Amino acid sequence: MRLPLSRFLSKVDTRAALAGLVLAMGAVGGVAWGVVTALDYTDTLERAESNLRQSAELLETHSRSALIRSLERLDRVSAALDGGGMAAVAGDGLPELLSAPVGTVSVMDGSGRDLFGPAIDFHIPSASALRAMAAADGGTGILMAPGDVHGGPVVAIGRRIAGRSGEKEGAVFVTQPSASLSAVLRVLDDGGRRIAGLFRIDGSPVFGAGDPIPGLFDGGGAVGSGTGWLGGQSYVMAWRRMSAPPGGALPVVAVVAEPRTHVLAPWWSRVERAAVVAGASLAALLALGVLAWGSLRREETAVKALAEAKARLEQRVDERTADLSAANQKLAEALSDAERANAAKGRFLAAANHDLRQPFQALRLFHHLLGGRLKDAGSQSIAQKMGEALESGEKLLHSLLEVATLDAGVVRPVIAAVPIAPVLNDAVGEFREAAAAKGLEVRLVPSRAVVRTDPAMLGRILHHLLGNAIAFTSGGGILIGCRHRGQWLRIEVWDTGAGIPADQLDAIFEDFVQLNNPERDRRRGLGLGLSKVRRKAALLGHTVEVRSRPGHGSVFSIVVPIAAADSAATAATVKGGGAAAPDNRRILVVEDDPMQRAAIQLLLETWGHTVTAAADGEAALAAVRLSGGMPEVIVTDFRLPGALTGVDIVRAVGDIAGHPVPGVILTGDTAPERIREAVATGCRLLHKPFTPSLLKDALAAIGAPDPASPRQHAVTATI
């Protein structure tokens, strides 16, 4: 069947256009690929030369650092010998020669005969070596060559020595073990492909790569790079003339070279991958042209399916949005219910603490009256058992109310500076009779420390610990004492009881956990004592620890911050809050929150201090260096932007000042590791939020800094 002419021409034009488009895109892609490949080739070589220049600089810097002492020793020895010639070796120059480390200085005459020091085994005869090195000294007067001393490779650095007539009579050499220069070669090693070493101006090797590079340094430039041939292979290389202080130069060039084939290997790989991609792209373009004829019909089908899928998706989104809104509404209602329940819990605790005690109080009174009226032994026995049950219920009520009150956040500790002695005496005195009844000895090691704590709450903690120690100790005794640990006082309660298994040391602080009491005998307690100890210690910011050996006993410790020096006068000052910080101190404040930083700065300036404020550690150290005056106190947040914490800043400023600078660390983090890290620096610790009086107390407790004294330890306040 014959096609109409217009339809035939339309088909021909479409095919021609498609073929022209494919050819044009192929040509453009080929040109673009060629240009990009050429630019990539140039860029690859430039990057290689740049990297090699950096490596040459690293090699030169390291080698200069390693050789600097030998050069200085050479200057001293040659100065002592120059003008006296070889006669000075046994004369005026001998003290300087003998002062050098053994085996590092050698002297030879013009014929290469050794006059002093170990013999240097140059790779050419000594006399020829002197002439070769003199010809290659580059006008510096310094001779350098590789050799061996006692079988060990060295780099010999020498200088010609003139006699009294001015003629060169010999040379003095200072040897440097080659091993001291090897570290940087290991860094520059690239699987054996890269060449690195030190060469004289004439291209002969001094250290590292062994093949000479003749004519490479004829230009005389201090720094250079380019390509060259080594051993019949093309290399990309860079070199750097070694400098010598002050402002001089050595006849040595640091050279780093890499085979050109290795440098261009990534480029060739990219070229191959690009060729594959280009071929695949062209094939894909042709395939797309073949598939273009049927694309319209498939496109219509796809558009229709997409529209249907979009409608279904919108419907599902609407359904999920409605579900999410309902869930959010339920969550808001649950949150509101929880807040109301929490408020109701507080009101309940306040009422229950009073109302539940009333019927128990009445029961106690009625029980007492009933006991007085009962005459027969059987009734009195029943009344006694009733009293025991009543007492057990009262203990359970008190414990449950105390735990619930602690969990509800109703309890607010009153932190103050407190002498520890009366707290310990009261706790021990409370249990002496109970211990004596079991035949146990309670021994107290006195302490004059003053701590920051709530004395009543700390006393209750010690009450629980001592009660447990006596309850679970059948023989031996109880010891309570204190240990100083930096800014902390460690109060320890030792017993000789049965001990606690290692896998139960954490479980004993949980509610209603009792070891060795499966029958839940209430006479042995309720299992709430240590859980209350943990809660109270958390409120006070103290740390509770336990160590135990089954069959030997246990040690419970409460770690409390020290408030002041161990004297009654200091304790009275801290307790009364009357201590005043010295006026007009230079204080560095570091706080990343602008509002808190401004508030602290204004507060300190109101007290008469000179304040420098910074937002992070780098800014703080920069301000200290620029101001010229060292801060007397540092007040800093613990967590700050950047790499430095508040503890790091205190250490860094102390290093700049040359003596410890006292610091006050502000933090909302109560983790024990944070507290220990701050205490390790001797800093004070204030937990946010803190009152101005606490900050003033902390500053007052920090005396005027004495650079000659050790780091000052002071109050650690915890809220």
XYZ file of C-alpha atoms in Angstrom:
719
model
C 0.000 0.000 0.000
C 1.344 3.387 -0.972
C 1.550 6.235 1.623
C 0.464 9.799 0.855
C 3.366 12.059 -0.107
C 2.828 14.496 2.816
C 2.796 11.656 5.302
C 5.926 10.180 3.750
C 7.731 13.545 3.930
C 6.627 13.946 7.521
C 8.157 10.579 8.400
C 11.367 11.416 6.511
C 11.683 14.807 8.250
C 11.148 13.225 11.668
C 13.785 10.616 11.050
C 16.245 13.164 9.660
C 15.650 15.464 12.612
C 16.155 12.607 15.061
C 19.377 11.514 13.280
C 20.645 15.109 13.158
C 19.858 15.526 16.850
C 21.754 12.348 17.723
C 24.782 13.408 15.620
C 24.779 16.942 17.038
C 24.543 15.696 20.612
C 27.303 13.150 19.916
C 29.563 15.856 18.451
C 28.917 18.273 21.281
C 29.498 15.506 23.813
C 32.731 14.449 22.096
C 34.104 18.024 22.040
C 33.071 18.576 25.631
C 34.655 15.296 26.657
C 37.906 16.204 24.869
C 38.077 19.654 26.512
C 37.281 18.287 29.968
C 39.829 15.501 29.515
C 42.549 17.973 28.495
C 41.760 20.265 31.424
C 41.710 17.271 33.757
C 45.119 16.210 32.402
C 46.613 19.632 33.133
C 44.904 19.832 36.515
C 46.154 16.356 37.472
C 49.762 17.339 36.792
C 49.352 20.670 38.611
C 47.839 18.959 41.648
C 50.650 16.414 41.646
C 53.278 19.176 41.494
C 51.480 21.076 44.287
C 51.389 17.984 46.488
C 55.027 17.247 45.759
C 55.989 20.871 46.602
C 54.234 20.468 49.942
C 56.017 17.152 50.499
C 59.358 18.758 49.585
C 58.636 21.555 52.053
C 57.815 18.962 54.734
C 61.034 17.057 53.961
C 63.086 20.273 54.015
C 61.520 21.494 57.272
C 61.980 18.172 59.054
C 65.545 17.734 57.795
C 66.465 21.290 58.797
C 65.011 20.703 62.272
C 66.935 17.442 62.585
C 70.226 18.999 61.389
C 70.029 22.329 63.236
C 71.922 21.133 66.320
C 74.634 19.572 64.170
C 74.980 22.852 62.226
C 75.278 24.826 65.456
C 77.914 22.402 66.745
C 79.772 22.690 63.406
C 79.798 26.503 63.722
C 81.298 26.304 67.214
C 83.936 23.712 66.353
C 84.969 25.311 63.037
C 85.206 28.724 64.718
C 87.601 27.221 67.265
C 89.784 25.603 64.559
C 89.598 28.131 61.706
C 92.768 30.181 61.435
C 94.737 27.651 63.457
C 94.498 24.841 60.960
C 95.307 21.288 61.893
C 97.638 22.471 64.647
C 94.603 23.761 66.555
C 93.215 20.222 66.802
C 95.624 19.485 69.630
C 95.785 23.090 70.786
C 93.174 25.826 71.242
C 90.398 23.891 69.509
C 90.763 20.731 71.594
C 88.388 21.831 74.424
C 85.643 22.549 71.932
C 86.240 19.188 70.214
C 86.123 17.348 73.519
C 82.943 19.136 74.598
C 80.993 17.596 71.713
C 79.202 14.265 72.278
C 81.492 11.314 71.669
C 81.525 10.085 68.110
C 79.839 13.116 66.542
C 82.856 15.258 65.449
C 85.669 14.195 63.105
C 88.670 16.139 61.751
C 90.707 15.156 58.670
C 93.580 16.840 56.888
C 93.659 17.758 53.231
C 94.799 14.287 52.205
C 91.798 12.651 53.902
C 93.763 11.335 56.903
C 91.704 11.250 60.123
C 93.145 13.403 62.925
C 90.321 13.379 65.495
C 87.086 11.505 66.087
C 85.709 8.430 64.356
C 86.658 7.714 60.766
C 83.952 8.580 58.263
C 83.681 6.024 55.482
C 82.617 8.195 52.564
C 81.361 6.495 49.409
C 84.443 7.883 47.572
C 88.041 8.311 48.897
C 88.281 11.028 51.531
C 90.531 13.334 49.559
C 88.291 13.041 46.532
C 85.287 13.514 48.790
C 86.667 16.814 50.073
C 87.261 18.063 46.542
C 83.821 16.851 45.350
C 82.026 18.394 48.281
C 83.948 21.665 47.955
C 83.003 21.838 44.285
C 79.324 21.285 45.163
C 79.012 23.557 48.205
C 77.079 26.134 46.176
C 79.164 28.962 47.596
C 77.995 28.265 51.148
C 81.286 26.857 52.421
C 79.463 23.890 53.930
C 80.375 20.364 52.826
C 77.788 17.575 52.935
C 78.001 13.911 51.962
C 76.662 10.528 53.071
C 78.860 8.004 54.794
C 79.182 5.414 57.517
C 80.577 5.628 61.053
C 81.227 2.323 62.813
C 79.026 0.634 60.200
C 76.067 2.930 60.792
C 74.836 5.308 58.054
C 75.320 9.025 58.767
C 75.046 12.391 57.064
C 78.334 14.251 57.402
C 78.210 18.071 57.530
C 81.605 19.726 57.240
C 83.520 22.940 56.706
C 87.013 23.564 55.308
C 89.535 24.743 57.911
C 92.093 27.384 57.077
C 95.572 27.387 58.558
C 97.539 30.365 59.798
C 98.553 31.172 56.219
C 94.915 31.241 55.108
C 95.173 28.104 52.989
C 92.689 25.258 53.494
C 94.486 22.528 55.415
C 91.630 20.098 56.055
C 88.035 19.887 57.163
C 85.984 19.306 60.296
C 82.779 17.196 60.098
C 79.820 16.775 62.423
C 77.921 13.523 61.788
C 74.170 13.080 62.104
C 72.719 9.527 62.187
C 70.611 8.911 59.108
C 67.932 7.369 61.327
C 67.077 10.841 62.670
C 65.995 11.835 59.159
C 64.077 8.659 58.375
C 60.768 9.476 60.083
C 59.604 11.921 57.437
C 60.585 9.480 54.659
C 58.210 6.935 56.179
C 55.462 9.563 56.096
C 56.219 10.393 52.466
C 56.468 6.747 51.431
C 53.809 5.824 48.868
C 54.258 2.086 48.506
C 57.769 2.509 47.126
C 56.652 4.543 44.093
C 57.616 7.963 45.425
C 61.267 9.050 45.576
C 62.336 11.394 48.377
C 65.748 12.483 49.578
C 68.396 15.179 50.045
C 70.748 16.006 47.155
C 73.741 18.288 46.774
C 73.640 21.115 44.270
C 75.471 18.941 41.715
C 72.655 16.373 41.955
C 74.521 13.686 43.933
C 72.509 12.106 46.759
C 73.131 12.918 50.442
C 70.271 11.030 52.082
C 67.307 9.014 50.861
C 67.006 8.185 47.145
C 70.226 6.805 45.751
C 70.211 7.826 42.050
C 71.834 11.170 41.141
C 69.813 13.882 39.392
C 72.383 15.753 37.249
C 71.530 19.218 35.977
C 68.169 19.506 37.755
C 69.217 22.442 39.936
C 71.210 24.417 37.373
C 68.613 27.194 37.541
C 69.580 27.955 41.121
C 66.031 28.630 42.325
C 65.212 27.969 45.974
C 61.904 26.278 45.106
C 60.865 24.505 41.930
C 58.894 21.742 40.307
C 58.549 20.092 36.933
C 59.224 16.867 35.089
C 62.461 15.038 34.485
C 63.993 11.685 33.671
C 65.439 9.340 36.291
C 66.814 5.975 35.302
C 65.086 6.137 31.937
C 61.675 6.874 33.480
C 59.748 10.168 33.437
C 59.074 11.673 36.883
C 57.062 14.597 38.212
C 59.208 16.201 40.881
C 59.491 19.154 43.212
C 62.481 20.497 45.108
C 63.243 23.014 47.814
C 66.624 24.452 48.756
C 67.363 23.885 52.446
C 67.759 27.077 54.435
C 70.052 27.565 57.396
C 69.574 30.170 60.124
C 69.958 33.019 60.126
C 68.719 33.566 56.574
C 71.417 31.448 54.931
C 71.244 28.403 52.691
C 72.806 24.951 52.672
C 74.218 23.215 49.606
C 71.396 20.706 49.883
C 68.082 20.397 48.067
C 65.087 18.410 49.368
C 63.585 16.489 46.436
C 60.348 14.516 46.188
C 59.501 12.803 42.876
C 56.759 10.495 41.661
C 56.616 8.494 38.414
C 54.603 10.282 35.770
C 52.766 7.054 34.993
C 51.650 6.785 38.630
C 50.556 10.433 38.679
C 48.514 10.018 35.504
C 47.080 6.605 36.426
C 43.912 8.138 37.964
C 43.546 10.374 34.904
C 43.758 7.379 32.556
C 41.199 5.578 34.712
C 38.866 8.571 34.451
C 39.416 8.717 30.684
C 38.509 5.037 30.337
C 35.416 5.402 32.503
C 34.399 8.538 30.599
C 34.794 6.715 27.276
C 32.591 3.883 28.558
C 30.039 6.401 29.807
C 30.145 8.292 26.496
C 29.629 5.072 24.512
C 26.832 4.013 26.783
C 25.282 7.461 26.505
C 25.397 7.339 22.716
C 23.866 3.849 22.728
C 21.199 5.045 25.105
C 20.513 8.029 22.874
C 20.012 5.742 19.896
C 17.777 3.481 21.943
C 15.749 6.473 23.062
C 15.280 7.468 19.447
C 13.951 4.006 18.636
C 11.618 4.102 21.604
C 10.404 7.640 20.918
C 7.773 6.432 18.452
C 5.795 4.628 21.112
C 6.417 7.107 23.893
C 3.295 9.247 23.362
C 0.878 6.410 23.904
C 2.758 5.227 26.982
C 2.938 8.810 28.218
C -0.838 9.189 28.013
C -1.282 5.933 29.936
C 1.267 7.014 32.544
C -0.341 10.445 32.972
C -3.719 8.846 33.540
C -2.293 6.355 36.034
C -0.416 9.169 37.792
C -3.571 11.191 38.140
C -5.375 8.233 39.657
C -2.465 7.514 42.014
C -2.372 11.191 43.007
C -6.053 11.103 43.863
C -5.586 7.963 45.939
C -2.544 9.459 47.667
C -4.391 12.664 48.521
C -7.207 10.618 49.974
C -4.767 8.601 52.104
C -2.988 11.785 53.220
C -6.311 13.276 54.285
C -7.164 10.117 56.214
C -3.745 9.987 57.897
C -3.927 13.709 58.694
C -7.263 13.203 60.356
C -5.884 10.261 62.331
C -2.824 12.302 63.347
C -4.983 15.221 64.455
C -7.082 12.877 66.549
C -3.930 11.333 68.058
C -2.512 14.786 68.808
C -5.764 15.761 70.458
C -5.652 12.624 72.598
C -2.001 13.306 73.447
C -2.788 16.881 74.474
C -5.630 15.630 76.615
C -3.370 12.981 78.166
C -0.704 15.605 78.869
C -3.267 17.861 80.456
C -4.540 14.931 82.528
C -0.965 14.128 83.598
C -0.346 17.731 84.648
C -3.591 17.780 86.610
C -2.719 14.406 88.132
C 0.703 15.706 89.150
C -0.860 18.763 90.760
C -3.416 16.522 92.448
C -0.583 14.273 93.610
C 1.075 17.212 95.326
C -2.175 18.191 97.002
C -2.785 14.566 97.960
C 0.647 14.250 99.538
C 0.171 17.429 101.517
C -3.239 16.229 102.761
C -2.232 12.585 103.250
C 0.790 13.525 105.334
C -1.623 15.120 107.805
C -4.883 13.186 107.411
C -3.476 9.646 107.400
C -1.486 10.330 110.534
C -4.634 11.263 112.478
C -6.306 7.840 112.495
C -2.969 6.166 113.211
C -2.451 8.584 116.087
C -5.960 7.761 117.402
C -5.294 4.042 117.038
C -2.069 4.459 118.966
C -3.898 6.264 121.796
C -6.761 3.753 121.913
C -4.255 0.906 121.911
C -2.451 2.456 124.867
C -5.752 2.881 126.793
C -6.863 -0.634 125.950
C -3.537 -2.068 127.090
C -3.949 -0.380 130.452
C -7.385 -1.934 131.013
C -6.558 -5.483 130.013
C -5.548 -7.617 132.960
C -5.265 -11.193 131.788
C -2.117 -12.333 130.051
C -3.889 -13.587 126.936
C -5.563 -10.234 126.229
C -2.309 -8.354 126.889
C -0.519 -10.647 124.430
C -3.152 -9.834 121.800
C -2.764 -6.126 122.565
C 1.004 -6.403 122.223
C 0.676 -8.071 118.786
C -1.791 -5.354 117.831
C 0.799 -2.739 118.817
C 3.440 -4.450 116.722
C 1.098 -4.472 113.713
C 0.260 -0.818 114.327
C 3.953 0.083 114.514
C 4.621 -1.842 111.296
C 1.817 0.029 109.542
C 3.161 3.372 110.770
C 6.632 2.550 109.446
C 5.208 1.523 106.085
C 3.101 4.708 105.945
C 6.063 6.918 106.788
C 8.292 5.187 104.232
C 5.720 5.293 101.429
C 4.891 8.932 102.072
C 8.579 9.820 102.165
C 9.295 8.003 98.871
C 6.257 9.543 97.166
C 7.180 13.005 98.432
C 10.736 12.661 97.125
C 9.488 11.453 93.708
C 6.942 14.268 93.459
C 9.636 16.919 93.812
C 8.010 18.462 96.865
C 11.179 18.266 98.984
C 13.552 21.219 98.549
C 16.892 20.843 100.351
C 18.271 23.830 102.260
C 21.947 23.948 101.307
C 24.339 25.572 103.782
C 27.917 25.367 105.058
C 27.758 22.774 107.848
C 30.474 21.320 110.117
C 30.359 17.575 109.591
C 31.276 16.646 113.196
C 27.839 17.255 114.837
C 26.054 15.469 111.968
C 28.260 12.399 112.465
C 27.994 12.546 116.263
C 24.170 12.692 116.136
C 23.957 9.777 113.696
C 26.342 7.569 115.711
C 24.718 8.499 119.038
C 21.338 7.400 117.706
C 22.555 3.822 117.147
C 25.014 3.179 119.980
C 22.427 1.381 122.137
C 21.137 -0.751 119.236
C 24.715 -1.727 118.362
C 25.561 -2.508 121.987
C 22.455 -4.723 122.212
C 23.907 -6.878 119.399
C 27.403 -6.816 120.899
C 28.775 -4.580 118.140
C 31.313 -1.767 118.543
C 30.562 1.504 116.746
C 33.702 3.597 116.223
C 33.707 7.157 114.850
C 36.813 8.794 113.387
C 36.319 12.538 114.093
C 36.583 15.139 111.331
C 36.689 18.947 111.385
C 35.633 19.350 107.759
C 32.948 21.854 106.739
C 30.674 20.779 103.872
C 27.849 22.235 101.791
C 24.735 20.160 102.327
C 21.336 20.003 103.983
C 22.309 18.743 107.464
C 18.896 17.202 108.204
C 18.732 15.320 104.916
C 22.367 14.203 105.190
C 21.614 13.005 108.722
C 18.711 10.898 107.439
C 20.991 9.374 104.785
C 23.533 8.427 107.462
C 20.667 7.114 109.622
C 19.682 4.662 106.868
C 23.282 3.599 106.201
C 24.106 3.029 109.888
C 20.786 1.252 110.468
C 21.465 -1.141 107.607
C 25.049 -1.740 108.795
C 23.878 -2.721 112.283
C 20.926 -4.768 110.983
C 23.065 -6.903 108.684
C 26.131 -7.270 110.943
C 26.108 -10.082 113.464
C 29.674 -9.804 114.751
C 32.584 -7.385 114.660
C 31.806 -3.683 114.478
C 30.886 -0.561 112.545
C 33.347 2.186 111.529
C 32.347 5.609 110.233
C 34.945 8.092 109.055
C 35.823 10.672 106.376
C 38.415 10.920 103.609
C 39.419 14.089 101.747
C 39.351 13.738 97.958
C 40.245 17.128 96.488
C 37.169 19.349 96.768
C 35.098 16.482 98.154
C 34.655 14.763 101.501
C 33.972 11.041 101.297
C 31.916 9.868 104.311
C 32.305 6.088 104.623
C 30.343 3.562 106.715
C 32.213 0.254 107.093
C 30.665 -2.941 108.470
C 31.779 -6.541 108.977
C 28.496 -8.094 107.841
C 27.713 -10.797 105.327
C 28.461 -8.585 102.310
C 26.589 -8.123 99.041
C 27.072 -10.138 95.820
C 28.571 -8.103 92.974
C 25.557 -8.655 90.722
C 23.238 -7.173 93.376
C 25.122 -3.916 94.076
C 22.818 -1.900 91.795
C 19.610 -3.764 92.660
C 19.790 -2.919 96.390
C 18.950 0.727 95.596
C 15.638 -0.216 93.964
C 12.284 0.008 95.784
C 11.254 -2.956 97.982
C 14.396 -4.969 97.185
C 15.656 -7.044 100.136
C 18.389 -9.622 99.911
C 18.026 -12.872 101.867
C 14.430 -12.053 102.908
C 12.187 -13.968 100.467
C 9.453 -14.350 103.107
C 9.190 -10.505 103.372
C 9.600 -10.448 107.160
C 8.691 -6.836 108.023
C 10.849 -6.967 111.108
C 13.816 -6.904 108.754
C 12.620 -3.745 107.047
C 10.614 -2.837 103.968
C 13.376 -2.556 101.347
C 12.925 1.224 100.991
C 15.890 2.515 103.010
C 18.539 2.482 100.280
C 16.062 3.665 97.620
C 15.401 6.724 99.829
C 19.156 7.178 100.258
C 19.519 7.282 96.474
C 16.678 9.808 96.058
C 17.927 12.126 98.817
C 21.501 12.019 97.539
C 20.230 12.960 94.047
C 18.348 15.948 95.506
C 21.493 17.092 97.328
C 23.747 16.511 94.304
C 25.815 13.997 96.311
C 27.103 10.661 95.031
C 26.387 7.354 96.777
C 28.775 4.461 96.187
C 29.100 0.930 97.569
C 31.876 -1.658 97.688
C 31.464 -5.115 99.163
C 33.151 -8.488 99.600
C 30.773 -11.336 100.397
C 31.693 -12.833 103.764
C 33.846 -9.828 104.770
C 31.566 -6.785 104.843
C 30.537 -3.681 102.904
C 31.464 0.005 102.600
C 28.780 2.581 101.779
C 30.069 6.056 100.851
C 28.387 9.433 100.432
C 30.522 12.040 98.601
C 29.824 15.603 99.828
C 31.364 18.895 98.560
C 33.721 20.665 100.978
C 32.517 24.164 101.869
C 35.554 25.839 103.409
C 38.781 25.297 105.323
C 38.569 23.008 108.357
C 38.153 25.728 110.978
C 35.188 26.900 113.026
C 35.738 30.536 112.072
C 35.611 29.777 108.370
C 32.574 27.560 108.888
C 30.758 30.333 110.722
C 31.524 32.798 107.952
C 30.291 30.461 105.235
C 27.217 29.441 107.210
C 26.220 33.008 107.911
C 26.685 34.036 104.317
C 28.624 37.081 105.443
C 31.731 36.398 103.409
C 32.461 39.043 100.816
C 34.600 38.629 97.758
C 37.529 41.064 97.330
C 36.467 44.150 95.397
C 37.594 45.056 91.881
C 38.918 41.668 90.793
C 39.583 40.923 87.140
C 37.062 38.233 86.215
C 36.759 36.387 82.895
C 33.170 35.287 82.138
C 32.634 32.630 79.420
C 28.966 31.872 78.596
C 27.483 31.091 75.173
C 23.940 32.225 76.048
C 23.840 36.030 75.447
C 21.207 36.745 78.094
C 22.968 34.748 80.801
C 26.330 36.230 79.816
C 24.974 39.773 80.046
C 23.249 39.056 83.351
C 26.369 37.573 84.966
C 28.526 40.422 83.673
C 26.124 43.059 85.018
C 25.898 41.284 88.395
C 29.688 41.082 88.777
C 30.192 44.690 87.681
C 27.555 45.761 90.205
C 29.708 44.109 92.869
C 32.663 46.237 91.719
C 34.592 43.745 89.599
C 36.219 44.306 86.202
C 34.661 41.815 83.786
C 35.785 40.479 80.408
C 33.059 38.420 78.697
C 33.372 35.893 75.873
C 30.985 33.509 74.109
C 33.328 30.507 73.677
C 36.776 29.168 74.519
C 38.641 30.555 71.502
C 37.228 34.049 72.041
C 38.081 33.853 75.756
C 41.717 32.882 75.147
C 42.037 35.576 72.461
C 40.657 38.184 74.885
C 43.137 37.091 77.575
C 46.078 37.356 75.187
C 44.995 40.759 73.826
C 44.181 42.353 77.183
C 47.650 41.834 78.609
C 46.238 41.419 82.130
C 45.553 37.934 83.447
C 42.134 37.319 85.052
C 42.154 36.620 88.766
C 39.041 34.426 88.591
C 37.296 32.597 85.726
C 33.508 32.120 85.765
C 32.590 29.790 82.894
C 29.849 27.529 81.644
C 30.884 23.878 81.295
C 29.414 23.105 77.858
C 30.435 25.681 75.236
C 30.530 25.863 71.439
C 33.724 24.570 69.908
C 36.276 22.076 71.179
C 36.976 23.668 74.600
C 34.908 23.045 77.729
C 34.932 25.287 80.776
C 37.494 23.007 82.448
C 39.745 23.249 79.361
C 39.541 27.077 79.467
C 40.600 27.174 83.140
C 43.612 24.978 82.353
C 44.542 26.981 79.227
C 44.394 30.372 80.997
C 46.514 28.916 83.816
C 49.095 27.818 81.239
C 49.137 31.314 79.697
C 49.437 32.994 83.108
C 52.159 30.627 84.272
C 50.274 29.800 87.485
C 46.896 28.253 88.347
C 43.914 30.603 88.010
C 40.897 29.684 90.207
C 37.648 28.997 88.403
C 33.934 28.634 89.049
C 32.227 26.133 86.712
C 28.522 26.744 85.994
C 26.537 23.767 84.745
C 23.138 22.161 84.625
C 24.738 18.720 84.220
C 24.667 16.689 87.456
C 26.365 13.621 86.000
C 29.054 12.325 88.410
C 31.704 12.277 85.680
C 31.154 16.008 85.022
C 31.526 16.778 88.711
C 34.728 14.706 88.972
C 36.186 16.385 85.875
C 35.560 19.856 87.311
C 36.918 18.900 90.726
C 40.112 17.489 89.173
C 41.079 21.061 88.178
C 40.377 22.471 91.655
C 37.422 24.480 90.354
C 34.241 25.252 92.217
C 31.003 23.922 90.791
C 27.628 25.731 90.815
C 24.611 23.917 89.439
C 22.098 25.973 87.492
C 19.872 27.631 88.530
C 21.931 29.252 91.270
C 21.242 32.314 93.405
C 23.466 35.385 93.449
C 24.348 34.649 97.054
C 25.794 31.262 96.053
C 27.967 32.906 93.403
C 29.094 35.548 95.892
C 29.915 32.823 98.440
C 31.957 30.947 95.857
C 33.898 34.111 94.899
C 34.397 35.008 98.552
C 35.789 31.563 99.324
C 38.365 32.022 96.540
C 41.141 34.012 98.143
C 43.329 36.465 96.285
C 45.369 34.383 93.803
C 48.983 33.677 94.691
C 51.033 32.622 91.657
C 53.539 30.840 93.877
C 50.910 28.737 95.626
C 49.356 25.532 94.305
C 45.925 25.535 92.739
C 43.345 26.690 95.283
C 40.634 24.265 96.301
C 37.330 25.665 97.434
C 33.612 25.277 97.946
C 31.591 23.091 95.613
C 27.979 24.240 95.739
C 25.237 21.929 94.518
C 21.568 22.818 94.163
